[in-house]
Amino acid sequence: MDGPGMDVVDEAGAKAPQDRLAAWLAEDMAAVNLLIRERMASRHAPRIPEVTAHLVEAGGKRLRPMLTLAAARMLGYAGKDHLKLAATVEFIHTATLLHDDVVDESQRRRGRPTANLLWDNKSSVLVGDYLFSRSFQLMVETGNLRVLDILANASATIAEGEVLQLTAAQDLRTDEQVYLQIVRGKTAALFSAATEVGGVIADAPEDQVRALFDYGDALGIAFQIVDDILDYGGTAATIGKNTGDDFRERKLTLPVIHAVARATPEERAFWVRVIEKGDQQDGDLERAMAILAEHGAIEHARDTAMAWAGRAREALCHLPESELRLLLSQLADYVVERVS
Amino acid sequence: MDGPGMDVVDEAGAKAPQDRLAAWLAEDMAAVNLLIRERMASRHAPRIPEVTAHLVEAGGKRLRPMLTLAAARMLGYAGKDHLKLAATVEFIHTATLLHDDVVDESQRRRGRPTANLLWDNKSSVLVGDYLFSRSFQLMVETGNLRVLDILANASATIAEGEVLQLTAAQDLRTDEQVYLQIVRGKTAALFSAATEVGGVIADAPEDQVRALFDYGDALGIAFQIVDDILDYGGTAATIGKNTGDDFRERKLTLPVIHAVARATPEERAFWVRVIEKGDQQDGDLERAMAILAEHGAIEHARDTAMAWAGRAREALCHLPESELRLLLSQLADYVVERVS
């Protein structure tokens, strides 16, 4: 298998696995970026490239398309359809970000003002729809019905997870099982579809396709749990959004679910007030963080994330040994390193 | 070809063509309605069927799925995939309605409060996404790549048309050509896809598939022009939404475009104030309607709609003569009858 390979691996100490993956896949990624720019254009509606450029060029890490490229390349795929699928996956991701920002009434994304703030909610909704339809065109071009089936199911799981999150927010009865379902919907479904379609397009044997799905699923879950932990402790600089967003939006994430399950009557009254009733005052976020600390809720969430990262690494054992496999394994560790 | 057939046609004087079409297709439509109810359910997120049931059961006329069924049956299709495609088309339509209501900040739809008013914008955005993904799953199940291609392209045209409408609103430079493009996007693209996929699934010869596309395209354009006319003259009872909605949303529809092109300096100042600046006062809608009348703007729009209905009928000449063809031809007339 060609690629920049060993040079990059030698720099292990200097670069994050994600950057080494990007270096390995540099040629493919350049082609994907070109495709993304071509396909997000619209002859008729100049508002579309304005909004999408704001988001697509904002320096997102392109993690999801890299997963598709890595999966396909790792299994020896030599065609061009993996580029279309990588762009598909990034378009779906960008579309969900646009709609999420409307739903969450967010102000910042990737360290910049959100599209709904710069333009309006209308543009975010409609340009999101446009990107969904563009992603759909791209995947249809591959002519691979199994790939279409996987991505259609992933889209439904994503939308279902988002609605579930909406109804579970503000509801203290939300438990770890419901949380996992939400996380699979909002994050892991696209990760696992991204890796799975890479294997399908490479015509890999069933057990390898399954292993790729399992890797993406576990990586996505670990990734989202870490994101939820950072919301109670990262800085705006490191995560590009404000600490406490989930708290303000009254979302039941893993740390809070853990603390609510162990709450004293007084703490429970606090959670009822700030999450269920939404009556939040100055100092409440700090108090929430103190309660989380008291019950080891952050540690519990971190342990859970590390266990999922472990499952991601284990799934890789079913795949042929290669440099890309090693990079994907290191990526799983790296995702949880942000909170360890 | 079987079906209730002649009985229904005999009632031509008593029933609208749409009702006769519904009677002809009753068995298929019952299966489609069942499929719609099955597929809009969600095991995980009970909010979803609540919102969709509100809309799907609100007594929409199911015009688009009927077009798919009629096209497939007219060309002798004997399989079951037309049911899935009919449900697909209705889901896409319902999803765009949900997103439109967020974009237009509408209060009423089909004579009832809109979902964004009953629940919230968040639910409308996310449940719309869910219906899109469900439509996608349904069409993938047909395993017909050409059908997928048609529907993917239609989705992109719809989204592009909506964004174009957003940027063209409030802009007095919008001309009939841009208007036509918006109308193709917001309405005709789904009509023409609905009829075209019916022909494709029936494995019809190319010229017939093309004729079905042309029929749907022209019918959709006529339909939308009539809708835009009614917005300046229908009553809330007949169209289920309030007269003057487009005026209040500062949309440049055909009657206004015609009047703006012929405006006196004084009238132009009026249009600049109410449409471009959005400074609307009591009595402005009445003044707008008086100006439209003065320039024969409604008559012009009506003539345009009738010309498109004529093109729809002409397209049908390329299809084998049948009862369904006659009903579709009468439907084209009926669509414009609402304003003649």
XYZ file of C-alpha atoms in Angstrom:
680
model
C 0.000 0.000 0.000
C 1.383 3.386 -0.900
C 1.139 6.621 1.099
C 3.507 8.746 3.136
C 3.573 5.913 5.658
C 6.631 5.420 7.846
C 7.785 9.024 7.924
C 4.600 10.006 9.583
C 4.567 7.139 12.042
C 8.111 8.067 13.047
C 6.828 11.406 14.191
C 4.557 9.709 16.693
C 5.778 11.819 19.566
C 5.351 15.062 17.704
C 1.951 14.776 16.088
C -1.537 13.736 17.180
C -2.829 10.528 15.531
C -5.469 12.544 13.746
C -2.780 14.694 12.092
C -0.779 11.617 11.132
C -3.921 10.094 9.653
C -4.471 13.338 7.739
C -0.869 13.197 6.464
C -1.259 9.565 5.391
C -4.472 10.375 3.551
C -3.339 13.801 2.302
C -3.818 13.094 -1.399
C -7.278 11.593 -0.927
C -8.275 14.398 1.433
C -7.243 17.025 -1.108
C -9.518 15.347 -3.647
C -12.347 15.195 -1.086
C -11.941 18.881 -0.256
C -12.120 19.750 -3.934
C -15.252 17.643 -4.326
C -16.828 19.306 -1.295
C -16.174 22.765 -2.713
C -17.546 21.775 -6.126
C -20.690 20.188 -4.770
C -21.611 22.792 -2.215
C -21.791 25.433 -4.941
C -25.183 26.414 -6.307
C -25.692 28.145 -9.624
C -28.986 29.573 -8.518
C -28.754 30.476 -4.888
C -25.590 32.361 -3.867
C -26.642 32.269 -0.215
C -25.846 28.559 -0.198
C -22.055 28.692 -0.737
C -21.848 31.680 1.638
C -23.356 29.698 4.493
C -21.644 26.402 3.743
C -18.246 28.003 3.174
C -18.538 29.607 6.589
C -18.946 26.195 8.101
C -17.028 23.880 5.801
C -13.969 26.110 5.657
C -14.060 26.851 9.377
C -11.339 24.296 9.955
C -13.361 21.349 11.115
C -11.073 18.370 11.474
C -12.736 16.305 8.754
C -12.576 13.346 11.096
C -15.572 11.553 9.581
C -14.443 11.639 5.939
C -10.991 10.492 7.062
C -12.592 7.457 8.676
C -14.201 6.502 5.376
C -10.971 6.995 3.444
C -8.935 5.083 6.027
C -11.383 2.171 6.088
C -11.456 1.856 2.296
C -7.677 2.219 1.891
C -6.911 -0.148 4.748
C -8.806 -2.851 2.892
C -7.018 -2.171 -0.364
C -9.674 -0.187 -2.205
C -8.193 1.283 -5.391
C -11.224 3.031 -6.952
C -12.554 6.562 -6.592
C -15.955 6.114 -4.937
C -14.487 6.407 -1.447
C -13.918 10.110 -2.215
C -17.632 10.596 -2.939
C -18.592 8.734 0.200
C -16.164 10.771 2.307
C -17.711 13.985 0.932
C -21.184 12.497 1.556
C -20.356 11.877 5.182
C -18.972 15.406 5.671
C -22.084 16.930 4.047
C -24.385 14.960 6.325
C -22.304 16.073 9.297
C -22.370 19.737 8.221
C -26.126 19.595 7.583
C -26.769 18.221 11.075
C -24.551 20.958 12.570
C -26.625 23.628 10.816
C -29.866 22.129 12.096
C -28.439 21.529 15.574
C -27.514 25.168 15.892
C -31.122 26.144 15.175
C -32.369 23.578 17.668
C -29.861 24.498 20.385
C -30.056 28.220 19.633
C -26.245 28.122 19.645
C -24.145 31.213 19.286
C -20.730 29.714 18.600
C -19.481 26.658 16.668
C -15.850 25.768 16.022
C -14.869 29.006 17.746
C -16.862 31.207 15.345
C -20.350 32.681 15.389
C -22.897 30.133 14.142
C -24.654 30.478 10.769
C -28.031 31.031 12.441
C -26.521 34.059 14.153
C -24.745 35.424 11.045
C -27.648 34.837 8.656
C -30.841 33.554 10.202
C -32.540 30.337 11.280
C -34.225 30.149 7.892
C -30.924 29.920 6.047
C -29.613 27.325 8.476
C -32.664 25.112 7.994
C -32.763 25.385 4.200
C -29.026 25.211 3.537
C -28.931 22.179 5.843
C -31.626 20.609 3.659
C -29.606 21.484 0.590
C -26.502 19.753 1.960
C -28.561 16.671 2.848
C -29.850 16.493 -0.718
C -26.338 17.015 -2.109
C -25.014 14.195 0.075
C -27.806 12.053 -1.257
C -26.852 12.825 -4.880
C -23.214 11.981 -4.161
C -23.949 8.613 -2.625
C -26.390 7.679 -5.390
C -23.565 8.283 -7.869
C -21.662 5.348 -6.379
C -24.490 3.098 -7.564
C -23.909 0.826 -4.565
C -27.262 -0.134 -3.048
C -25.769 -1.550 0.146
C -23.952 1.716 0.781
C -27.225 3.596 0.206
C -29.001 1.316 2.638
C -26.366 1.921 5.335
C -26.452 5.682 4.897
C -30.266 5.827 4.776
C -30.450 3.894 8.042
C -27.771 6.091 9.607
C -29.730 9.215 8.607
C -32.867 7.867 10.269
C -30.924 6.945 13.432
C -29.392 10.432 13.548
C -32.761 12.188 13.198
C -34.389 9.864 15.721
C -31.551 10.447 18.200
C -31.925 14.207 17.872
C -35.666 14.071 18.552
C -35.064 11.712 21.469
C -32.552 14.176 22.904
C -35.117 16.948 22.583
C -37.707 15.013 24.576
C -35.186 13.587 27.084
C -33.749 17.025 27.864
C -35.178 18.446 31.077
C -36.291 14.976 32.121
C -34.428 13.675 35.183
C -35.659 10.155 34.521
C -33.246 9.900 31.582
C -30.907 6.998 32.383
C -27.630 5.727 30.941
C -29.460 3.466 28.500
C -31.443 6.334 26.975
C -28.260 8.439 26.978
C -26.427 5.750 25.011
C -29.241 5.671 22.499
C -29.084 9.448 22.078
C -25.295 9.327 21.685
C -25.547 6.579 19.088
C -28.009 8.767 17.207
C -26.324 12.125 17.437
C -22.740 10.936 16.933
C -21.939 7.251 16.661
C -24.361 6.455 13.814
C -22.430 8.645 11.404
C -19.034 7.402 12.638
C -20.042 3.765 12.188
C -21.657 4.425 8.806
C -18.483 6.270 7.737
C -16.245 3.296 8.530
C -18.721 0.633 7.386
C -19.244 2.103 3.893
C -15.458 2.242 3.480
C -15.355 -1.523 3.993
C -18.388 -2.188 1.785
C -16.983 -0.168 -1.102
C -13.710 -2.117 -0.747
C -15.720 -5.339 -1.032
C -14.315 -6.571 2.270
C -15.471 -9.865 3.846
C -18.474 -9.635 6.195
C -16.524 -10.005 9.444
C -14.272 -7.108 8.464
C -17.227 -4.897 7.515
C -18.763 -5.730 10.886
C -15.465 -4.897 12.643
C -15.348 -1.526 10.879
C -18.898 -0.798 12.010
C -18.011 -1.761 15.602
C -14.897 0.410 15.536
C -16.832 3.470 14.287
C -19.660 2.873 16.743
C -17.362 2.591 19.786
C -15.143 5.477 18.653
C -18.190 7.705 18.163
C -19.571 6.866 21.601
C -16.191 7.547 23.263
C -15.903 10.796 21.299
C -19.333 12.060 22.388
C -18.865 11.129 26.051
C -15.589 13.086 26.036
C -17.387 16.038 24.438
C -20.000 15.882 27.170
C -17.298 15.767 29.862
C -15.532 18.791 28.353
C -18.776 20.711 28.542
C -18.349 20.591 32.316
C -14.678 21.430 32.383
C -13.003 22.274 29.089
C -12.210 25.861 28.286
C -13.813 27.812 25.445
C -10.366 27.905 23.788
C -9.880 24.129 23.703
C -13.348 23.085 22.634
C -14.437 26.147 20.700
C -17.710 26.474 22.520
C -18.655 27.657 25.944
C -18.378 25.462 29.006
C -21.796 24.896 30.487
C -23.745 24.890 27.207
C -25.314 21.509 27.997
C -26.152 22.714 31.501
C -27.867 25.827 30.159
C -29.713 23.743 27.566
C -30.753 21.381 30.390
C -29.346 18.314 28.628
C -29.026 15.115 30.608
C -25.482 13.987 29.777
C -23.580 11.130 31.384
C -21.965 13.079 34.266
C -25.301 14.584 35.317
C -27.165 11.270 34.950
C -24.578 9.665 37.263
C -24.873 12.453 39.849
C -28.689 12.540 39.707
C -28.803 8.789 40.431
C -26.749 9.396 43.584
C -28.257 12.706 44.662
C -29.086 13.562 48.288
C -32.618 15.007 48.712
C -31.102 18.501 48.738
C -29.107 17.842 45.559
C -32.153 16.380 43.897
C -34.086 19.563 44.630
C -31.219 21.458 42.977
C -31.369 19.305 39.809
C -35.158 19.595 39.674
C -34.874 23.380 39.835
C -32.049 23.890 37.303
C -32.771 21.050 34.842
C -36.469 20.251 35.068
C -37.766 23.738 35.868
C -34.957 25.555 34.070
C -34.710 28.111 36.871
C -30.953 28.795 36.697
C -29.163 31.503 38.643
C -25.611 32.807 38.902
C -23.386 30.248 40.572
C -25.581 27.274 39.622
C -23.107 25.932 37.045
C -20.352 26.028 39.685
C -22.604 24.248 42.164
C -23.439 21.618 39.526
C -19.736 21.052 38.906
C -19.098 20.708 42.648
C -21.866 18.090 42.928
C -20.436 16.200 39.918
C -17.010 16.195 41.597
C -18.454 14.985 44.871
C -20.013 11.898 43.249
C -17.027 11.160 41.005
C -19.323 11.742 38.035
C -16.584 13.014 35.742
C -14.351 10.031 36.615
C -17.225 7.656 35.922
C -17.848 9.270 32.533
C -14.113 9.174 31.761
C -13.921 5.475 32.666
C -16.915 4.807 30.431
C -15.288 6.697 27.543
C -12.052 4.740 28.025
C -13.940 1.455 28.000
C -15.521 2.395 24.655
C -12.125 3.423 23.286
C -10.925 -0.025 24.341
C -13.769 -1.670 22.448
C -12.876 0.398 19.388
C -9.288 -0.892 19.545
C -10.463 -4.477 20.023
C -12.706 -4.279 16.968
C -9.614 -3.502 14.902
C -8.136 -6.930 15.745
C -10.478 -8.452 13.154
C -8.824 -6.383 10.435
C -5.514 -7.106 8.689
C -2.538 -5.537 10.386
C -1.370 -2.346 8.701
C -0.076 1.109 9.369
C -3.562 2.580 8.933
C -4.914 0.097 11.452
C -2.290 1.264 13.929
C -3.210 4.892 13.325
C -6.908 4.137 13.869
C -6.031 2.323 17.077
C -4.005 5.298 18.303
C -6.856 7.592 17.302
C -9.146 5.742 19.708
C -6.717 6.443 22.554
C -6.240 10.017 21.467
C -9.969 10.758 21.532
C -10.128 10.042 25.261
C -6.739 11.614 26.036
C -8.407 15.020 26.029
C -9.971 14.168 29.370
C -7.331 11.977 31.012
C -56.633 -2.518 -16.409
C -58.845 -3.032 -13.389
C -60.145 -0.412 -10.961
C -63.462 1.174 -10.170
C -63.212 2.832 -13.573
C -66.359 3.752 -15.450
C -68.629 4.290 -12.474
C -66.425 7.084 -11.301
C -65.994 8.689 -14.695
C -69.788 8.686 -15.040
C -69.962 10.926 -12.035
C -67.876 13.550 -13.831
C -70.389 16.272 -13.154
C -70.659 15.479 -9.467
C -67.067 14.968 -8.376
C -63.803 16.857 -8.806
C -61.182 15.032 -10.944
C -59.008 14.675 -7.867
C -61.776 12.791 -6.065
C -62.374 10.591 -9.086
C -58.654 9.877 -9.241
C -58.754 9.023 -5.536
C -61.688 6.680 -6.157
C -59.909 4.983 -9.058
C -56.778 4.504 -6.942
C -58.625 3.763 -3.684
C -57.080 0.334 -3.089
C -53.531 1.562 -3.744
C -54.078 4.681 -1.653
C -55.291 2.598 1.287
C -52.041 0.613 1.087
C -50.024 3.843 0.856
C -51.789 5.318 3.879
C -51.037 2.167 5.850
C -47.387 2.341 4.811
C -47.211 6.017 5.794
C -48.605 5.274 9.237
C -46.202 2.337 9.722
C -43.135 4.245 8.626
C -43.743 7.463 10.460
C -43.770 5.606 13.764
C -40.656 5.651 15.910
C -39.936 3.147 18.642
C -37.641 5.559 20.431
C -39.035 9.020 20.065
C -42.783 9.350 20.697
C -42.695 13.023 19.742
C -42.217 11.967 16.123
C -45.588 10.277 15.483
C -47.309 13.053 17.457
C -45.995 15.724 15.121
C -46.308 13.752 11.897
C -49.790 12.485 12.735
C -50.888 16.072 13.219
C -49.759 16.856 9.698
C -50.219 13.592 7.839
C -53.711 12.975 9.185
C -54.778 16.596 8.736
C -56.587 15.669 5.542
C -54.056 16.746 2.961
C -55.263 15.678 -0.445
C -52.413 13.252 -1.100
C -52.161 14.711 -4.587
C -48.458 13.876 -5.044
C -48.636 10.176 -4.094
C -51.694 9.849 -6.325
C -49.644 11.153 -9.240
C -47.067 8.410 -8.689
C -49.713 5.715 -8.417
C -51.578 7.006 -11.474
C -48.412 7.195 -13.595
C -47.333 3.663 -12.677
C -50.816 2.150 -13.139
C -51.431 4.005 -16.400
C -48.367 2.298 -17.829
C -49.442 -1.118 -16.625
C -47.214 -1.523 -13.582
C -48.263 -4.583 -11.617
C -45.678 -4.656 -8.789
C -45.711 -3.114 -5.317
C -42.857 -0.595 -5.424
C -45.132 2.224 -6.585
C -46.669 2.158 -3.100
C -43.264 2.784 -1.524
C -42.532 5.569 -3.975
C -45.912 7.185 -3.346
C -45.216 7.150 0.405
C -41.701 8.493 -0.298
C -43.134 11.439 -2.203
C -45.657 12.222 0.539
C -42.920 12.067 3.216
C -40.710 14.468 1.248
C -43.695 16.783 0.856
C -44.565 16.626 4.561
C -40.929 17.222 5.556
C -40.732 20.335 3.368
C -44.019 21.598 4.874
C -42.576 21.244 8.375
C -39.412 23.130 7.405
C -41.380 25.751 5.423
C -43.477 26.549 8.446
C -40.319 27.265 10.452
C -38.952 29.396 7.625
C -42.211 31.286 7.034
C -43.066 31.467 10.728
C -46.516 30.251 9.723
C -49.363 29.917 12.163
C -51.847 27.857 10.159
C -51.522 25.005 7.667
C -54.379 23.029 6.134
C -56.737 25.043 8.325
C -55.055 23.950 11.583
C -52.340 25.446 13.792
C -48.890 24.534 12.435
C -46.593 22.083 14.217
C -44.085 24.839 15.030
C -46.864 26.595 16.916
C -48.179 23.478 18.715
C -44.753 22.096 19.622
C -41.788 24.262 18.711
C -39.454 25.073 15.832
C -37.017 22.454 17.118
C -39.523 19.643 16.691
C -40.479 20.889 13.232
C -36.840 20.929 12.084
C -35.929 17.534 13.536
C -39.122 15.688 12.676
C -38.781 17.085 9.140
C -35.285 15.592 9.036
C -36.677 12.317 10.297
C -39.288 12.194 7.533
C -36.616 12.975 4.926
C -34.512 10.076 6.175
C -37.551 7.788 6.244
C -38.381 8.744 2.652
C -34.811 7.916 1.782
C -35.067 4.466 3.380
C -38.300 3.763 1.500
C -36.886 4.666 -1.899
C -33.701 2.672 -1.305
C -35.882 -0.368 -0.658
C -37.030 -0.281 -4.287
C -33.417 -0.963 -5.301
C -33.945 1.110 -8.457
C -30.938 3.371 -8.998
C -32.600 5.508 -11.639
C -35.479 6.247 -9.277
C -32.957 7.185 -6.587
C -31.188 9.487 -8.998
C -34.440 11.254 -9.927
C -35.479 11.728 -6.310
C -32.014 12.875 -5.217
C -32.006 15.500 -7.955
C -35.531 16.575 -7.077
C -34.512 16.985 -3.418
C -31.617 19.230 -4.409
C -33.856 21.303 -6.692
C -36.416 21.690 -3.916
C -33.822 22.860 -1.386
C -32.190 25.188 -3.890
C -35.577 26.679 -4.815
C -36.365 27.336 -1.172
C -33.076 29.133 -0.587
C -33.555 31.093 -3.793
C -37.006 32.168 -2.597
C -35.476 33.306 0.677
C -32.948 35.553 -1.075
C -35.400 36.711 -3.786
C -38.025 37.741 -1.227
C -37.933 41.466 -0.562
C -36.037 42.010 -3.808
C -38.063 43.928 -6.411
C -35.623 42.922 -9.152
C -37.039 39.384 -9.047
C -38.419 38.725 -12.538
C -40.654 36.070 -14.057
C -37.663 33.912 -14.922
C -36.420 33.765 -11.318
C -40.018 33.237 -10.184
C -40.341 30.239 -12.494
C -37.140 28.801 -11.092
C -38.407 29.215 -7.532
C -41.744 27.609 -8.452
C -39.999 24.690 -10.122
C -38.010 24.231 -6.918
C -40.690 24.671 -4.311
C -43.481 22.785 -6.109
C -42.934 21.456 -9.618
C -39.777 19.419 -8.876
C -41.684 17.073 -6.587
C -44.693 16.864 -8.948
C -42.463 15.943 -11.904
C -40.397 13.490 -9.849
C -43.643 11.913 -8.593
C -44.913 11.252 -12.119
C -41.507 10.386 -13.597
C -40.679 7.683 -11.042
C -44.082 6.133 -11.715
C -43.053 5.711 -15.345
C -39.552 4.492 -14.522
C -40.791 1.850 -12.123
C -43.243 0.681 -14.832
C -40.295 0.334 -17.201
C -41.978 2.652 -19.711
C -40.211 3.716 -22.937
C -38.109 6.905 -22.714
C -40.550 9.179 -24.547
C -43.312 8.209 -22.137
C -41.109 8.779 -19.099
C -40.239 12.191 -20.527
C -43.932 12.945 -21.102
C -44.714 12.049 -17.503
C -41.972 14.390 -16.319
C -43.342 17.184 -18.524
C -46.867 16.624 -17.266
C -45.794 16.785 -13.604
C -43.609 19.820 -14.226
C -46.343 21.808 -15.990
C -49.035 20.707 -13.535
C -46.845 21.734 -10.595
C -46.153 25.158 -12.082
C -49.862 25.758 -12.803
C -50.719 24.585 -9.292
C -48.255 26.969 -7.635
C -49.261 29.986 -9.737
C -52.885 29.359 -8.735
C -51.819 29.115 -5.091
C -50.038 32.446 -5.431
C -53.114 34.025 -7.034
C -55.357 32.755 -4.232
C -53.052 34.397 -1.735
C -54.330 37.703 -3.111
C -57.968 36.768 -3.282
C -58.994 33.383 -1.882
C -60.708 33.247 1.466
C -59.229 31.617 4.553
C -62.009 29.013 4.358
C -61.208 27.891 0.806
C -57.438 27.764 0.999
C -56.934 27.027 4.686
C -54.466 29.808 5.184
C -54.844 33.526 5.440
C -55.080 35.773 2.392
C -52.123 38.102 2.246
C -49.547 35.696 3.743
C -47.201 36.165 0.786
C -47.671 39.933 0.996
C -46.805 39.954 4.699
C -43.796 37.674 4.054
C -42.784 40.071 1.254
C -42.635 37.317 -1.358
C -42.355 38.316 -4.999
C -45.031 36.160 -6.641
C -46.229 36.388 -10.221
C -49.039 38.945 -9.743
C -46.727 41.323 -7.863
C -43.856 40.839 -10.330
C -46.252 41.772 -13.156
C -47.507 44.870 -11.339
C -44.019 45.990 -10.274
C -42.851 45.842 -13.905
C -45.709 48.216 -14.842
C -45.662 50.433 -11.761
C -46.060 54.216 -11.870
C -43.407 56.073 -9.813
C -45.914 56.395 -7.002
C -46.776 52.684 -7.102
C -43.109 51.805 -7.200
C -42.552 53.817 -4.023
C -45.391 51.804 -2.463
C -43.798 48.455 -3.431
C -40.394 49.615 -2.175
C -41.915 50.518 1.179
C -44.050 47.397 1.735
C -41.889 44.743 0.064
C -38.289 45.943 0.186
C -38.432 47.871 3.461
C -41.179 45.721 4.976
C -42.903 48.794 6.396
C -46.517 47.594 6.161
C -49.512 49.419 7.588
C -53.260 48.824 7.822
C -54.856 49.065 4.407
C -51.659 48.223 2.506
C -52.855 44.754 1.490
C -56.040 46.315 0.096
C -54.000 48.920 -1.791
C -51.743 46.172 -3.169
C -54.802 44.270 -4.388
C -56.172 47.447 -6.025
C -52.860 47.996 -7.854
C -52.820 44.345 -8.986
C -56.351 44.782 -10.356
C -55.431 47.990 -12.139
C -52.598 46.297 -14.072
C -54.555 43.129 -14.792
C -51.926 41.269 -12.765
C -54.300 38.566 -11.562
C -55.588 37.987 -15.114
C -52.012 37.725 -16.375
C -51.150 35.176 -13.691
C -54.337 33.261 -14.448
C -53.546 33.176 -18.174
C -50.045 31.945 -17.364
C -51.442 29.199 -15.145
C -53.899 28.149 -17.867
C -51.090 27.993 -20.413
C -49.148 25.659 -18.128
C -52.263 23.533 -17.593
C -52.470 23.336 -21.396
C -48.881 22.138 -21.615
C -49.640 19.507 -18.970
C -52.546 18.216 -21.079
C -50.421 18.220 -24.231
C -47.708 16.165 -22.559
C -50.285 13.450 -21.955
C -50.724 12.980 -25.743
C -47.469 10.988 -25.746
C -49.005 8.448 -23.407
C -51.360 5.611 -24.353
C -55.012 6.585 -24.154
C -56.718 5.367 -20.989
C -59.168 6.350 -18.344
C -56.371 7.395 -16.015
C -54.926 9.601 -18.739
C -58.305 11.297 -19.073
C -58.498 11.850 -15.321
C -54.991 13.364 -15.291
C -55.977 15.633 -18.162
C -59.085 16.780 -16.315
C -56.984 17.279 -13.197
C -54.862 19.825 -15.079
C -57.987 21.817 -15.913
C -59.331 21.473 -12.418
C -56.180 22.890 -10.855
C -56.712 26.204 -12.620
C -60.505 26.163 -12.255
C -60.055 27.437 -8.723
C -59.182 30.852 -10.170
C -61.266 30.978 -13.335
